[in-house]
XYZ file of N, CA and C in Angstrom:
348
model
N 42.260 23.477 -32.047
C 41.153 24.428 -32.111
C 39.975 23.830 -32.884
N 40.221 22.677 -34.111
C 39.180 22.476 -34.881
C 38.780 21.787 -34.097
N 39.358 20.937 -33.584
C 38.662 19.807 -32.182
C 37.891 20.502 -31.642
N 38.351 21.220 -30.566
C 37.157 21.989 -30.001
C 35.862 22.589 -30.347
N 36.002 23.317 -31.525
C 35.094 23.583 -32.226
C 34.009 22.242 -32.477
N 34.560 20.939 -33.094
C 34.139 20.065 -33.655
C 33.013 19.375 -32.578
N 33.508 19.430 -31.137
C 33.092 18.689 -30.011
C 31.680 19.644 -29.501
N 32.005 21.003 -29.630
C 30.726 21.989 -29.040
C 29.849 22.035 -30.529
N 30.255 21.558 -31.284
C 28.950 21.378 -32.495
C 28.616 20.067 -32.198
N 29.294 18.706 -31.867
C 28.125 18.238 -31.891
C 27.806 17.938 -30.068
N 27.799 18.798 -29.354
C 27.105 18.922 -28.136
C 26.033 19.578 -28.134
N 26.022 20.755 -28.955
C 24.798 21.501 -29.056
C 24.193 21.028 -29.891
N 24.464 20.048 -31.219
C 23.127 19.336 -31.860
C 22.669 18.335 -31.096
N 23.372 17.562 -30.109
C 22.683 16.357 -29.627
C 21.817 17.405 -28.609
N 22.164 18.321 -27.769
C 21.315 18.937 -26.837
C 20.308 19.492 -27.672
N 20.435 19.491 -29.042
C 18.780 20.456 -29.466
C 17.987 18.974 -29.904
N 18.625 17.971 -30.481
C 17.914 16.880 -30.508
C 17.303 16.367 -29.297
N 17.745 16.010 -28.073
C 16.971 15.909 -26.833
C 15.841 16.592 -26.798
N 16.120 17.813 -26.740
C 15.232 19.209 -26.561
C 13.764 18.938 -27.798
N 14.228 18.773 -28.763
C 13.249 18.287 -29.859
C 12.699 17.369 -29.326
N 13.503 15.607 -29.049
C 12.945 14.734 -28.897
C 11.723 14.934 -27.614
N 12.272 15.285 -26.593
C 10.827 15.638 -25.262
C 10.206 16.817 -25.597
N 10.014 17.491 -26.679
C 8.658 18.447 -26.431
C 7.514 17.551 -28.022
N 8.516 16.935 -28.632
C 7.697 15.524 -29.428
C 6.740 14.766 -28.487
N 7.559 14.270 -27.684
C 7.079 12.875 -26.956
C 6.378 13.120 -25.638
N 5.930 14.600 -25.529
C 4.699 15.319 -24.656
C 3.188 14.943 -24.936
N 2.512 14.457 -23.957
C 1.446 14.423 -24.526
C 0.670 15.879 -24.693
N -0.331 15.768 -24.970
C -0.819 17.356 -25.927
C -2.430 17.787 -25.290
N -2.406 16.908 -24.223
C -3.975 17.184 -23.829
C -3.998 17.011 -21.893
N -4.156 17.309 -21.200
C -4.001 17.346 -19.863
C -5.602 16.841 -19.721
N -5.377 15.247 -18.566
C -6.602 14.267 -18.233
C -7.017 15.200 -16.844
N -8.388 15.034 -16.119
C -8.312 15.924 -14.880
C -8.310 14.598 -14.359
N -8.620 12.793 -14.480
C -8.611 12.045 -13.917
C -7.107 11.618 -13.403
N -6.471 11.812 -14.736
C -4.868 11.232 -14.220
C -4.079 12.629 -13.557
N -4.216 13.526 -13.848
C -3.577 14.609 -13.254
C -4.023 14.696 -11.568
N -4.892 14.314 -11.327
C -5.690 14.586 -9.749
C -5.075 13.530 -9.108
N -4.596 13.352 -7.493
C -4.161 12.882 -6.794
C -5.294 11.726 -6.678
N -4.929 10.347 -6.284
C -6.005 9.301 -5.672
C -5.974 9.185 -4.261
N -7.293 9.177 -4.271
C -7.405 8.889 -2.708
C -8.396 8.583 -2.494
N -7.735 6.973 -2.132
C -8.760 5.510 -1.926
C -10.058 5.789 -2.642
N -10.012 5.811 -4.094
C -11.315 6.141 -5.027
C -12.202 7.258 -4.454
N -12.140 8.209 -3.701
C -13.028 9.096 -3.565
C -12.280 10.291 -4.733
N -13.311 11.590 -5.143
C -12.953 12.530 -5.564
C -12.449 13.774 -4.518
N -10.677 14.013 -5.264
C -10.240 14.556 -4.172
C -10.547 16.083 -4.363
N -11.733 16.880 -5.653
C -11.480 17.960 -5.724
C -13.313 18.273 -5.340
N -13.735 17.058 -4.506
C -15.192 17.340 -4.002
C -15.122 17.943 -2.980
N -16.258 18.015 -1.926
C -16.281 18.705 -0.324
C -15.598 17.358 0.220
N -14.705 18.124 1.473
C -13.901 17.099 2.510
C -15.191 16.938 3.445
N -16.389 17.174 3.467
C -17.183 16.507 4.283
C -18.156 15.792 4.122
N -17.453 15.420 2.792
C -18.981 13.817 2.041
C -18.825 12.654 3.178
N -20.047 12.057 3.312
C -19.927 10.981 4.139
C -18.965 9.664 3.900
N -17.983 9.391 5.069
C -17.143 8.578 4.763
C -17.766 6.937 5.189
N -16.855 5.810 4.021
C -18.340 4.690 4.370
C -17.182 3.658 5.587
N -18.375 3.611 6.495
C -17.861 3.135 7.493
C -17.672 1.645 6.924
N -18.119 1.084 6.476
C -17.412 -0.123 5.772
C -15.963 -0.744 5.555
N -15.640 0.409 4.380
C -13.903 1.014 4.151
C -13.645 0.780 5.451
N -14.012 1.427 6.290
C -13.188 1.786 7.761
C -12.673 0.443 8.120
N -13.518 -0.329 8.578
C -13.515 -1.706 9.606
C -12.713 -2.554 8.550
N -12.838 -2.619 7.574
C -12.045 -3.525 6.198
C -10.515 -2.778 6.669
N -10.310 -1.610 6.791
C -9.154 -1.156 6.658
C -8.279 -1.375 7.811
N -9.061 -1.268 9.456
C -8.807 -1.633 10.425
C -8.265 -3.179 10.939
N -9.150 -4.078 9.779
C -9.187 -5.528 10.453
C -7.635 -5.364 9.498
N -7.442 -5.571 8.233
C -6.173 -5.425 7.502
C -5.019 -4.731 8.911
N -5.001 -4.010 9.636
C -3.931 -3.819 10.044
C -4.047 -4.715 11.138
N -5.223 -4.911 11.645
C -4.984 -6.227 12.692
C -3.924 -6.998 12.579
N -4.378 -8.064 10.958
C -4.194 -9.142 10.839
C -2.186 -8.494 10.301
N -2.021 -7.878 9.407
C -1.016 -7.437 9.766
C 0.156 -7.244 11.008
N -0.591 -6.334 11.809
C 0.323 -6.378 13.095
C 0.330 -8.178 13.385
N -0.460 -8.831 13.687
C -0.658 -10.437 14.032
C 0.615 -10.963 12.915
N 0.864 -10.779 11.952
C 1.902 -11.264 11.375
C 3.329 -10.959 11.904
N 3.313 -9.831 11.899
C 4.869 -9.213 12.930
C 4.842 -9.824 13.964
N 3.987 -10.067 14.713
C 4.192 -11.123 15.479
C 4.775 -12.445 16.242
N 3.910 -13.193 14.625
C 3.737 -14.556 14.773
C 5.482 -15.123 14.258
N 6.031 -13.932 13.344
C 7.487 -14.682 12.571
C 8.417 -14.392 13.520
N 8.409 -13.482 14.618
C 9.303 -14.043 15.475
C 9.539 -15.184 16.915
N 8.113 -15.899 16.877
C 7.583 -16.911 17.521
C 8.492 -17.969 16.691
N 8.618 -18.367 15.302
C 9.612 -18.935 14.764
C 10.547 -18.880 15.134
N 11.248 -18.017 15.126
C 12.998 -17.920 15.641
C 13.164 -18.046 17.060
N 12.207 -17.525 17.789
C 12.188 -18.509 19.697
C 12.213 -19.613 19.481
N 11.656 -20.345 18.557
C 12.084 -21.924 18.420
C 13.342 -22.525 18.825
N 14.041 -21.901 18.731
C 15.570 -22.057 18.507
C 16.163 -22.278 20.253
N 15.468 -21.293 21.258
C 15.918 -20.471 22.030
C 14.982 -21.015 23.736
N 13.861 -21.653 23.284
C 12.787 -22.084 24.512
C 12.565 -23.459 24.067
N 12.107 -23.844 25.271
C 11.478 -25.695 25.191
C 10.703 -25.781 24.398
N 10.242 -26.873 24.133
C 9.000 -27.375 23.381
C 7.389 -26.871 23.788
N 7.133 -27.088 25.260
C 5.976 -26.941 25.663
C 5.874 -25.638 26.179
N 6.851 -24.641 26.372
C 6.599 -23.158 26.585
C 6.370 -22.462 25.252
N 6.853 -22.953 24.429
C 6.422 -22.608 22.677
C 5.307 -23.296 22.358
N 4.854 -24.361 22.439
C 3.467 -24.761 21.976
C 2.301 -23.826 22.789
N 2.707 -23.489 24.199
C 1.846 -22.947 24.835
C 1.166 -21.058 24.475
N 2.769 -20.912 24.466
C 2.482 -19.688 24.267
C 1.709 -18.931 22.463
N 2.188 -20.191 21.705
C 1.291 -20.213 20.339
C 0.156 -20.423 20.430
N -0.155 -21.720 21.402
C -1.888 -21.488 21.221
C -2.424 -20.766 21.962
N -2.060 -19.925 22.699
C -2.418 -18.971 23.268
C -2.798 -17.515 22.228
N -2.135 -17.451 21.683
C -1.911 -16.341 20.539
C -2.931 -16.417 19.431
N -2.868 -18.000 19.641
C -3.331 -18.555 17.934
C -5.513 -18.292 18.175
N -5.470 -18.689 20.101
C -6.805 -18.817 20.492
C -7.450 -17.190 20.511
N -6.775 -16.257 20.810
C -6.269 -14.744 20.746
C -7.485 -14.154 19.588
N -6.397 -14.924 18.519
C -6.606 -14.340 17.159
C -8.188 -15.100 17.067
N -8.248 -15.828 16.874
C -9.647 -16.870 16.701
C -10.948 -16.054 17.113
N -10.524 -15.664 18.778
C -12.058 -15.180 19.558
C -11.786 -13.692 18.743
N -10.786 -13.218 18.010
C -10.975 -11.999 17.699
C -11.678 -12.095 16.036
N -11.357 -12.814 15.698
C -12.083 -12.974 14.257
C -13.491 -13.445 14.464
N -13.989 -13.997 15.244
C -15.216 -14.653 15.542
C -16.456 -12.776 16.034
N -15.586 -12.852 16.899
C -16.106 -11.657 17.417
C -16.721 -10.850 16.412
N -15.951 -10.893 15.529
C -15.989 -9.584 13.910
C -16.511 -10.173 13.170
N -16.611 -11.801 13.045
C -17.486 -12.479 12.456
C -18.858 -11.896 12.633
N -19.443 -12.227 13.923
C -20.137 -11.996 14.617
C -21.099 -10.446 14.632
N -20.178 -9.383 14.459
C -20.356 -8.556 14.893
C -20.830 -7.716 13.310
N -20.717 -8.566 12.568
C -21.126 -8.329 10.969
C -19.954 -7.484 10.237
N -18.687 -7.666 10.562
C -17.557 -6.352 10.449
C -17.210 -7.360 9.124
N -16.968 -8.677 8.971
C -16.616 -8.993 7.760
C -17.710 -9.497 6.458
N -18.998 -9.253 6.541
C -19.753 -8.949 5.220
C -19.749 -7.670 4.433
N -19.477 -8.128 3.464
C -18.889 -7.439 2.102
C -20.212 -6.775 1.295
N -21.254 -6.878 2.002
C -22.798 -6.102 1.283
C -22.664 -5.103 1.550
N -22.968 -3.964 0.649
C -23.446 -2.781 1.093
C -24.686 -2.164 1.003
């Protein structure tokens, strides 16, 4: 019986020590910067119909390009294994010429200057 007793005293002091320790180690002032959700640096508690900068856009677009182009290109590696020599060289520079007229294009087309 003293056991028992002995074990629910010190369960309920370590549980009031916890209990102490996290309303201590609270901070004491609520930020509206860190409390507010991010999203991609705009303010998310402004109007949803501020002008969005088409800039962001095409930066964000070419990123998944070149992305998807990676999923791609790493299983062109492992056909190595599996096709000739010159049906794999071919079909890479094919891909590789692909990617090229598509970056040029965007070159071109002013999608990768960084001025605003």
């Amino acid at each position: 019986m003293l056991m028992l007793m002995t074990a629910i005293l010190i369960m309920m002091l370590s549980f009031l020590m916890m209990m102490l320790a996290s309303i201590i180690s609270k901070k004491t002032y609520i930020d509206r910067e860190k409390s507010s959700p991010f999203e991609c640096g705009f303010d998310s508690k402004s109007s949803a119909r501020s002008p969005f900068s088409l800039q962001f856009f095409l930066i964000a677009m070419i990123f998944l390009i070149f992305d998807v182009e990676i999923t791609l290109i790493l299983p062109l590696i492992i056909s190595l294994k599996f096709t000739n020599m010159l049906s794999f060289m071919m079909v890479t520079i094919m891909f590789m010429v692909i990617l090229l007229i598509g970056l040029f294009h965007e070159w071109n087309q002013g999608a990768l200057n960084w001025e605003y």
